[in-house]
Coordinates of C-alpha atoms in Angstrom, one line a residue:
M174 CA -26.7 -4.2 -0.4
N175 CA -24.8 -5.0 2.8
I176 CA -21.2 -5.1 2.0
L177 CA -18.6 -6.6 4.4
V178 CA -15.3 -4.8 4.1
A179 CA -12.5 -6.5 5.9
N180 CA -9.1 -4.9 6.6
W181 CA -6.6 -5.3 9.4
T182 CA -7.2 -1.7 10.6
W183 CA -10.1 0.7 10.7
Y184 CA -8.0 3.7 11.0
P185 CA -5.5 5.4 8.6
S186 CA -2.5 3.0 8.3
G187 CA -1.1 3.6 4.8
G188 CA -2.0 3.1 1.2
D189 CA -4.3 0.1 2.0
W190 CA -6.4 2.3 4.3
T191 CA -6.6 5.1 1.6
Y192 CA -8.2 2.6 -0.7
V193 CA -10.5 1.2 2.0
E194 CA -11.6 4.6 3.0
N195 CA -12.3 5.6 -0.6
V196 CA -14.1 2.5 -1.6
T197 CA -16.2 2.6 1.6
K198 CA -17.3 6.1 0.8
L199 CA -18.1 5.1 -2.8
Y200 CA -20.2 2.1 -1.6
R201 CA -22.2 4.4 0.7
E202 CA -22.7 7.1 -1.9
K203 CA -24.2 4.4 -4.2
G204 CA -26.7 3.6 -1.5
H205 CA -25.1 0.5 0.1
Q206 CA -24.4 -0.2 3.7
V207 CA -20.8 -1.0 4.7
I208 CA -20.2 -3.5 7.5
P209 CA -16.5 -3.3 8.7
F210 CA -14.6 -6.3 10.0
S211 CA -11.3 -5.5 11.5
M212 CA -9.0 -5.6 14.7
K213 CA -9.8 -3.8 17.8
D214 CA -7.6 -0.7 18.3
P215 CA -8.2 2.6 20.1
R216 CA -7.3 4.4 16.9
N217 CA -10.2 2.9 15.0
F218 CA -13.0 5.1 13.6
P219 CA -16.4 4.5 15.4
S220 CA -18.5 1.7 14.1
D221 CA -21.7 -0.1 15.1
Y222 CA -19.9 -3.4 14.6
T223 CA -16.8 -3.1 16.8
E224 CA -18.1 -5.8 19.1
Y225 CA -17.4 -8.3 16.3
F226 CA -13.8 -7.1 15.7
I227 CA -11.0 -9.4 16.8
E228 CA -8.6 -8.7 19.6
H229 CA -5.4 -6.8 18.8
I230 CA -2.6 -9.0 17.6
D231 CA 1.0 -7.9 18.3
Y232 CA 2.6 -9.5 15.2
K233 CA 5.9 -7.7 16.0
K234 CA 6.6 -10.3 18.7
V235 CA 7.6 -12.8 16.1
N236 CA 10.5 -10.5 15.2
K237 CA 12.1 -11.1 18.6
K238 CA 15.0 -13.5 18.9
S239 CA 13.1 -15.9 21.2
L240 CA 11.1 -18.4 19.1
S241 CA 8.7 -19.0 21.9
D242 CA 7.6 -15.3 21.8
G243 CA 6.8 -15.9 18.1
L244 CA 5.0 -19.2 18.6
K245 CA 2.6 -17.5 20.9
V246 CA 1.4 -15.4 18.0
V247 CA 1.5 -18.2 15.4
K248 CA -1.8 -19.6 16.2
K249 CA -3.6 -16.3 15.6
S250 CA -1.4 -15.0 12.9
I251 CA -1.8 -18.1 10.6
F252 CA -5.2 -19.4 11.5
S253 CA -7.5 -17.2 13.5
T254 CA -10.2 -19.3 15.1
E255 CA -11.3 -16.1 16.9
A256 CA -11.8 -14.3 13.5
Q257 CA -13.9 -17.2 12.3
Q258 CA -16.0 -17.2 15.4
Q259 CA -16.5 -13.4 15.5
L260 CA -17.4 -13.4 11.8
E261 CA -19.9 -16.2 12.4
K262 CA -21.6 -14.0 15.1
L263 CA -21.7 -11.1 12.7
L264 CA -23.1 -13.1 9.9
D265 CA -25.8 -14.4 12.2
T266 CA -26.8 -10.8 13.0
V267 CA -26.5 -9.2 9.6
K268 CA -27.2 -10.6 6.1
I269 CA -24.1 -9.9 4.0
D270 CA -24.5 -9.7 0.2
F271 CA -20.9 -9.8 -0.7
A272 CA -17.5 -9.4 1.0
H273 CA -14.7 -7.1 0.0
I274 CA -11.3 -8.3 1.4
N275 CA -8.3 -6.1 1.7
V276 CA -5.2 -6.6 4.0
I277 CA -6.0 -9.5 6.4
H278 CA -2.7 -11.6 6.5
H279 CA -1.1 -12.0 9.9
Y280 CA -4.2 -10.6 11.7
I281 CA -7.7 -11.5 10.5
T282 CA -6.1 -14.3 8.4
P283 CA -7.5 -16.0 5.3
A284 CA -9.3 -18.5 7.6
I285 CA -12.4 -16.2 7.2
L286 CA -12.6 -17.0 3.5
K287 CA -14.0 -20.5 4.2
T288 CA -16.5 -19.0 6.7
L289 CA -17.8 -16.6 4.0
K290 CA -17.9 -19.3 1.3
D291 CA -19.8 -21.8 3.5
R292 CA -22.5 -19.0 3.7
G293 CA -22.5 -18.7 0.0
I294 CA -21.2 -15.1 0.1
P295 CA -19.4 -13.9 -3.0
I296 CA -15.8 -12.7 -2.3
I297 CA -13.6 -10.2 -4.0
W298 CA -10.1 -9.4 -2.7
T299 CA -8.2 -6.2 -3.6
L300 CA -4.5 -7.1 -3.5
H301 CA -2.4 -4.5 -1.8
E302 CA 0.7 -6.6 -1.4
Y303 CA 2.4 -9.9 -2.5
T304 CA 2.0 -12.0 0.6
P305 CA 0.2 -15.0 -1.2
I306 CA 3.3 -15.5 -3.4
C307 CA 6.0 -14.0 -1.2
P308 CA 6.1 -14.6 2.5
E309 CA 8.0 -11.4 3.1
S310 CA 5.2 -9.5 1.3
T311 CA 7.5 -7.2 -0.7
F312 CA 9.8 -9.4 -2.8
I313 CA 12.7 -7.8 -0.9
S314 CA 15.3 -9.8 1.0
H315 CA 18.1 -8.0 2.7
G316 CA 17.6 -4.9 0.6
K317 CA 17.4 -6.5 -2.8
I318 CA 14.7 -7.9 -5.1
C319 CA 14.2 -11.6 -4.5
E320 CA 11.8 -14.1 -6.2
K321 CA 13.3 -17.4 -4.9
C322 CA 9.9 -18.5 -3.5
F323 CA 8.6 -18.9 -7.1
G324 CA 6.5 -22.1 -7.4
G325 CA 5.7 -22.2 -3.7
A326 CA 9.3 -22.8 -2.4
F327 CA 8.6 -20.7 0.7
H328 CA 11.4 -22.3 2.6
H329 CA 13.7 -19.8 1.0
C330 CA 12.1 -17.2 3.3
V331 CA 13.5 -19.2 6.2
T332 CA 17.0 -20.0 4.8
N333 CA 17.5 -16.4 3.8
K334 CA 15.9 -14.9 6.9
C335 CA 13.9 -12.6 4.6
K336 CA 11.5 -11.3 7.2
K337 CA 13.3 -8.4 8.8
G338 CA 16.5 -10.5 9.1
S339 CA 14.7 -12.5 11.8
Y340 CA 14.7 -16.3 11.9
P341 CA 11.6 -16.6 14.1
A342 CA 9.7 -14.1 12.0
S343 CA 10.8 -15.8 8.7
V344 CA 9.7 -19.2 10.1
V345 CA 6.2 -17.9 10.9
A346 CA 5.9 -16.1 7.5
A347 CA 6.9 -19.2 5.5
L348 CA 4.7 -21.5 7.6
E349 CA 1.8 -19.1 7.1
N350 CA 2.2 -19.4 3.3
Y351 CA 2.5 -23.2 3.4
V352 CA -0.6 -23.6 5.6
H353 CA -2.7 -21.4 3.4
K354 CA -1.5 -23.1 0.2
Y355 CA -2.2 -26.5 1.7
L356 CA -5.7 -25.6 2.9
N357 CA -6.3 -23.9 -0.4
Y358 CA -8.0 -20.9 1.2
Y359 CA -7.4 -18.7 -1.8
A360 CA -9.6 -20.8 -4.0
Y361 CA -12.6 -19.5 -2.1
V362 CA -12.2 -16.0 -3.5
D363 CA -14.2 -15.3 -6.7
H364 CA -12.1 -12.4 -8.0
Y365 CA -8.8 -10.9 -7.2
V366 CA -8.6 -7.2 -8.0
C367 CA -5.1 -6.1 -9.1
P368 CA -4.6 -2.3 -8.7
S369 CA -1.9 -2.1 -11.4
V370 CA -0.8 -3.9 -14.6
F371 CA 2.5 -4.7 -12.9
L372 CA 0.9 -6.6 -9.9
Y373 CA -1.5 -8.4 -12.3
E374 CA 1.4 -9.6 -14.4
K375 CA 3.4 -10.6 -11.4
F376 CA 0.7 -12.7 -9.8
K377 CA 0.0 -14.2 -13.3
S378 CA 3.6 -15.1 -13.8
F379 CA 3.5 -17.0 -10.4
N380 CA 0.5 -19.0 -11.7
F381 CA -1.7 -17.6 -8.9
F382 CA -5.4 -18.3 -9.9
E383 CA -4.9 -16.6 -13.3
E384 CA -8.6 -17.1 -14.2
K385 CA -9.6 -15.0 -11.1
L386 CA -7.2 -12.1 -11.6
V387 CA -8.7 -8.8 -12.7
Q388 CA -6.8 -5.7 -13.5
L389 CA -8.6 -2.7 -12.2
Y390 CA -7.0 0.6 -11.1
H391 CA -8.1 2.1 -7.8
G392 CA -10.6 5.0 -7.6
Y393 CA -9.8 8.1 -5.6
D394 CA -11.9 10.8 -4.0
Y395 CA -10.3 14.0 -5.2
E396 CA -12.4 16.2 -2.9
E397 CA -9.6 16.6 -0.4
I398 CA -7.2 17.5 -3.3
E399 CA -9.4 20.2 -4.4
A400 CA -9.8 21.5 -0.8
A401 CA -6.0 21.5 -0.4
K402 CA -5.4 23.3 -3.7
A403 CA -7.8 26.0 -2.6
Q404 CA -5.8 26.6 0.6
I405 CA -2.4 26.9 -1.1
A406 CA -1.2 30.5 -1.5
V407 CA -0.9 31.4 -5.2
A408 CA 2.5 33.1 -4.7
S409 CA 5.3 31.9 -2.4
N410 CA 8.9 32.8 -2.3
E411 CA 9.9 29.3 -1.0
R412 CA 10.9 26.7 -3.5
Y413 CA 11.3 23.1 -2.5
I414 CA 10.9 19.5 -3.7
V415 CA 9.3 16.9 -1.5
F416 CA 9.4 13.2 -0.5
V417 CA 6.4 11.6 1.3
G418 CA 6.4 8.1 2.8
R419 CA 7.8 5.7 5.3
L420 CA 11.5 6.1 6.1
E421 CA 12.5 2.6 5.3
K422 CA 15.2 1.3 2.9
I423 CA 12.8 0.0 0.4
K424 CA 11.4 3.5 0.0
G425 CA 14.8 4.8 -1.2
V426 CA 15.1 8.0 0.7
H427 CA 18.9 7.4 1.0
T428 CA 19.1 7.7 -2.8
I429 CA 17.5 11.1 -2.7
L430 CA 19.9 12.3 0.0
A431 CA 22.9 11.1 -2.0
A432 CA 21.6 13.0 -5.0
M433 CA 20.9 16.1 -2.9
K434 CA 24.7 16.5 -2.2
D435 CA 24.9 17.8 -5.8
H436 CA 22.2 20.4 -5.2
P437 CA 22.9 22.5 -2.1
E438 CA 20.7 25.3 -3.6
I439 CA 17.6 23.1 -3.7
R440 CA 15.5 22.5 -0.5
L441 CA 14.1 19.0 0.1
K442 CA 11.3 18.3 2.7
V443 CA 11.0 14.8 3.9
I444 CA 7.6 13.9 5.3
G445 CA 7.2 10.7 7.2
T446 CA 8.8 8.5 9.9
G447 CA 10.3 5.0 10.0
T448 CA 13.0 2.7 11.2
Q449 CA 15.6 4.3 9.0
Q450 CA 15.0 7.9 10.3
A451 CA 17.9 8.1 12.7
E452 CA 20.4 6.7 10.0
L453 CA 19.1 9.2 7.5
I454 CA 19.4 12.2 9.9
D455 CA 22.9 11.1 10.7
F456 CA 23.7 11.0 7.0
V457 CA 22.4 14.5 6.5
A458 CA 24.5 15.8 9.5
K459 CA 27.7 14.1 8.4
N460 CA 27.4 15.5 4.9
N461 CA 26.3 19.0 5.9
L462 CA 23.1 18.8 4.0
N463 CA 21.6 22.0 5.4
N464 CA 19.1 22.0 2.5
V465 CA 17.3 18.8 3.8
E466 CA 14.5 19.2 6.4
F467 CA 12.8 16.3 8.2
M468 CA 9.2 17.2 8.7
G469 CA 8.1 14.1 10.6
K470 CA 4.6 12.7 10.3
K471 CA 1.9 15.1 9.0
N472 CA -1.8 14.6 8.8
K473 CA -3.5 14.2 5.4
K474 CA -4.4 17.9 5.0
E475 CA -1.0 19.1 6.0
T476 CA 0.7 16.6 3.7
L477 CA -1.4 17.6 0.7
E478 CA -0.8 21.3 1.2
L479 CA 3.0 20.6 1.4
I480 CA 2.9 18.6 -1.7
G481 CA 0.8 21.3 -3.4
S482 CA 3.3 24.0 -2.6
A483 CA 6.3 22.0 -3.8
D484 CA 7.8 22.0 -7.3
F485 CA 7.6 18.3 -7.6
L486 CA 7.6 15.0 -5.7
I487 CA 10.3 12.3 -5.8
C488 CA 9.3 8.6 -5.4
P489 CA 12.6 6.7 -5.2
S490 CA 11.2 3.3 -4.3
E491 CA 13.3 0.1 -4.5
W492 CA 10.6 -2.4 -4.2
Y493 CA 7.7 -3.5 -6.5
E494 CA 5.3 -0.6 -5.7
V495 CA 1.7 -1.9 -6.1
L496 CA 0.5 1.6 -7.0
G497 CA 1.4 4.4 -4.6
F498 CA -1.2 6.9 -3.5
T499 CA 1.5 9.5 -2.8
V500 CA 2.3 9.6 -6.5
V501 CA -1.5 9.8 -7.3
E502 CA -2.0 12.7 -4.9
A503 CA 1.0 14.6 -6.1
M504 CA 0.0 14.3 -9.8
A505 CA -3.6 15.1 -8.9
M506 CA -2.3 18.3 -7.4
G507 CA -0.8 19.1 -10.8
K508 CA 2.8 18.2 -9.7
P509 CA 5.3 16.2 -11.9
V510 CA 6.9 13.2 -10.2
I511 CA 10.4 11.9 -10.6
G512 CA 10.0 8.1 -9.8
S513 CA 12.2 5.1 -9.9
K514 CA 11.6 2.7 -12.8
I515 CA 10.1 -0.2 -10.8
G516 CA 6.7 -1.8 -10.0
A517 CA 3.7 0.2 -11.0
I518 CA 5.4 3.6 -10.9
P519 CA 5.9 3.7 -14.7
E520 CA 2.2 3.3 -15.2
M521 CA 1.7 6.7 -13.6
V522 CA 5.0 8.5 -14.3
I523 CA 5.3 8.6 -18.0
D524 CA 8.9 9.4 -18.7
G525 CA 9.3 12.8 -20.2
H526 CA 5.6 13.5 -20.1
T527 CA 4.2 13.4 -16.5
G528 CA 7.7 13.4 -14.9
F529 CA 11.0 11.5 -15.2
L530 CA 12.0 7.9 -14.4
F531 CA 15.4 6.7 -13.2
E532 CA 16.9 3.4 -12.4
P533 CA 16.3 2.4 -8.7
G534 CA 19.2 3.4 -6.4
N535 CA 21.0 5.4 -9.2
Y536 CA 21.5 8.6 -7.4
S537 CA 23.6 10.1 -10.2
Q538 CA 20.8 9.6 -12.6
L539 CA 18.3 11.0 -10.1
S540 CA 20.5 14.1 -9.6
E541 CA 20.4 14.8 -13.4
K542 CA 16.6 14.5 -13.4
I543 CA 16.3 16.9 -10.4
N544 CA 18.5 19.4 -12.1
E545 CA 16.7 19.1 -15.4
L546 CA 13.2 19.6 -13.9
Y547 CA 13.9 22.1 -11.2
N548 CA 15.7 24.5 -13.5
N549 CA 13.1 24.6 -16.3
K550 CA 9.9 26.4 -15.2
N551 CA 8.0 25.8 -18.4
L552 CA 8.8 22.1 -18.2
L553 CA 7.5 22.0 -14.6
L554 CA 4.2 23.6 -15.6
Q555 CA 3.7 21.4 -18.7
M556 CA 4.6 18.2 -16.9
G557 CA 2.4 19.2 -14.0
A558 CA -0.6 19.7 -16.3
N559 CA 0.1 16.4 -18.1
A560 CA 0.4 14.7 -14.7
E561 CA -2.9 15.9 -13.5
K562 CA -4.8 14.9 -16.7
H563 CA -3.2 11.5 -16.9
I564 CA -3.8 10.5 -13.2
R565 CA -7.3 11.6 -13.1
G566 CA -8.1 9.5 -16.1
L567 CA -6.2 6.5 -14.8
I568 CA -7.3 6.6 -11.1
N569 CA -11.0 7.3 -11.5
T570 CA -13.7 6.5 -9.1
E571 CA -16.5 5.9 -11.6
K572 CA -14.3 3.7 -13.7
H573 CA -13.4 1.7 -10.6
F574 CA -17.0 1.3 -9.6
S575 CA -18.0 0.2 -13.1
G576 CA -15.2 -2.4 -12.9
L577 CA -16.5 -3.6 -9.6
Q578 CA -20.0 -3.9 -11.1
T579 CA -18.7 -6.3 -13.7
L580 CA -17.5 -8.6 -10.8
I581 CA -20.6 -8.1 -8.6
P582 CA -23.5 -7.5 -11.3
S583 CA -26.0 -6.7 -8.5
L584 CA -23.8 -3.9 -7.1

C-alpha cells in the first residue's frame, strides 16, 4: 500500500515526530511505502517527494503586537490553498491508499482533508494535541488549566489572550477553530486515534465525533533503547536524577528546582532548552543550587544514555500531557518515574509501583517523593523493573499495528 503520512515537520521536532518516525518505520517494515507530506525546511530528512511539500510558514509572526503581521499569515495558517494544490499534484502522481494525519494545524491545515476525501481516500488522524477543541492547543491559559471554550465557545481564547498572552495570536487561533468548525472539515476523517485514555475521554467529553474516536496507545521502536543500555557503564560513582523536556512553564521545571532546595546532596541534570531557560538559571543562581546542572539540548543517543545512567526521571508537567515519550523512554530503560498527577501520566506512572505521583506544582510533595525514592536502593531497583515491564506492555508496536489494522483492514 501507498500510505500518505502528513506532519508539519519531516525532522525531529518533539513527541509528534517520535511517533511519526516510529509509525513510518513500522509501515515500511510491513512492506508498505510511505509518502510524506510536510513543510519545506532545511532540517528535513531527504525524501523523493519534497517537491510537493508546502513553503515554510512562520507562524510566530502572529505573536507580534502588530495585527497586520499576523494577518499576513492568517490565509495560510487557517486555510492553505497551497497545501491543497500541492497535495492535488502529489495525488495526480502517486496513488494513495490511505492517509495518516498527524500535526497539521497552523501549517498544512485541515483544508487537505476535503482534498483527500474528494478522492475517496480513507483518513485516520492521530491526535497529538487538543487544537480541535482548544484554540491554544494545551488547555493552558496564563499558566493555569482552562476549559472555557467548551461547546465551541472559542471567543474565550481572544478575551483571555490565551495564545502566548498575545491578542493577535489569540484572534488567529480562535478564528482558525471557528472556520474549521463552520466548514466541518473534521467530519471528513474516518477515525481519530487517541494515544491515551485521558485524551480519548477529554475529546469525548467535548462531544467531538465520539463515534470516530479510537483509543490506541502508541507503538515504540525499542531498538535505540537497547543500544543505549549497552553503552551505559555498569558501574558509575556519579548519582543523579534527571529532567528531559522543553523549558516552558507548562513542563513544571520550576517545581523541581523548588523541591531541590531541600536536597543539596542530590544532583539534578536538566536536559533541554526553552523560553523559560534564563529564568530557571537565574533561580538556580539566586538560591545557590550548586547541585543543578543545565545540560542544554542533546541528541537522542546522548539523552537516552543520560537517562539510563540516572537513578530516576522526574516529569513535573502542569498541562494535560497527551502521553509523553520521555516517560516511555525512561521506563523502557528500567528507570522509575516521579510524575505529576495530570493528563496521561498516571496511565504510565502507577503510583507506588512504577514510580510516584504528586499533585502538579506541589514542590513539597515532590520533595518527599524524591527523598523516598533516592534513599531506597531496593525500591529503585524494584520500581525500575516494574516500570520497564509495564511500559513495554502498554506502548507496544505490534499492538499498535494490530489496532491500526482494525481501522484499515487492508493494512
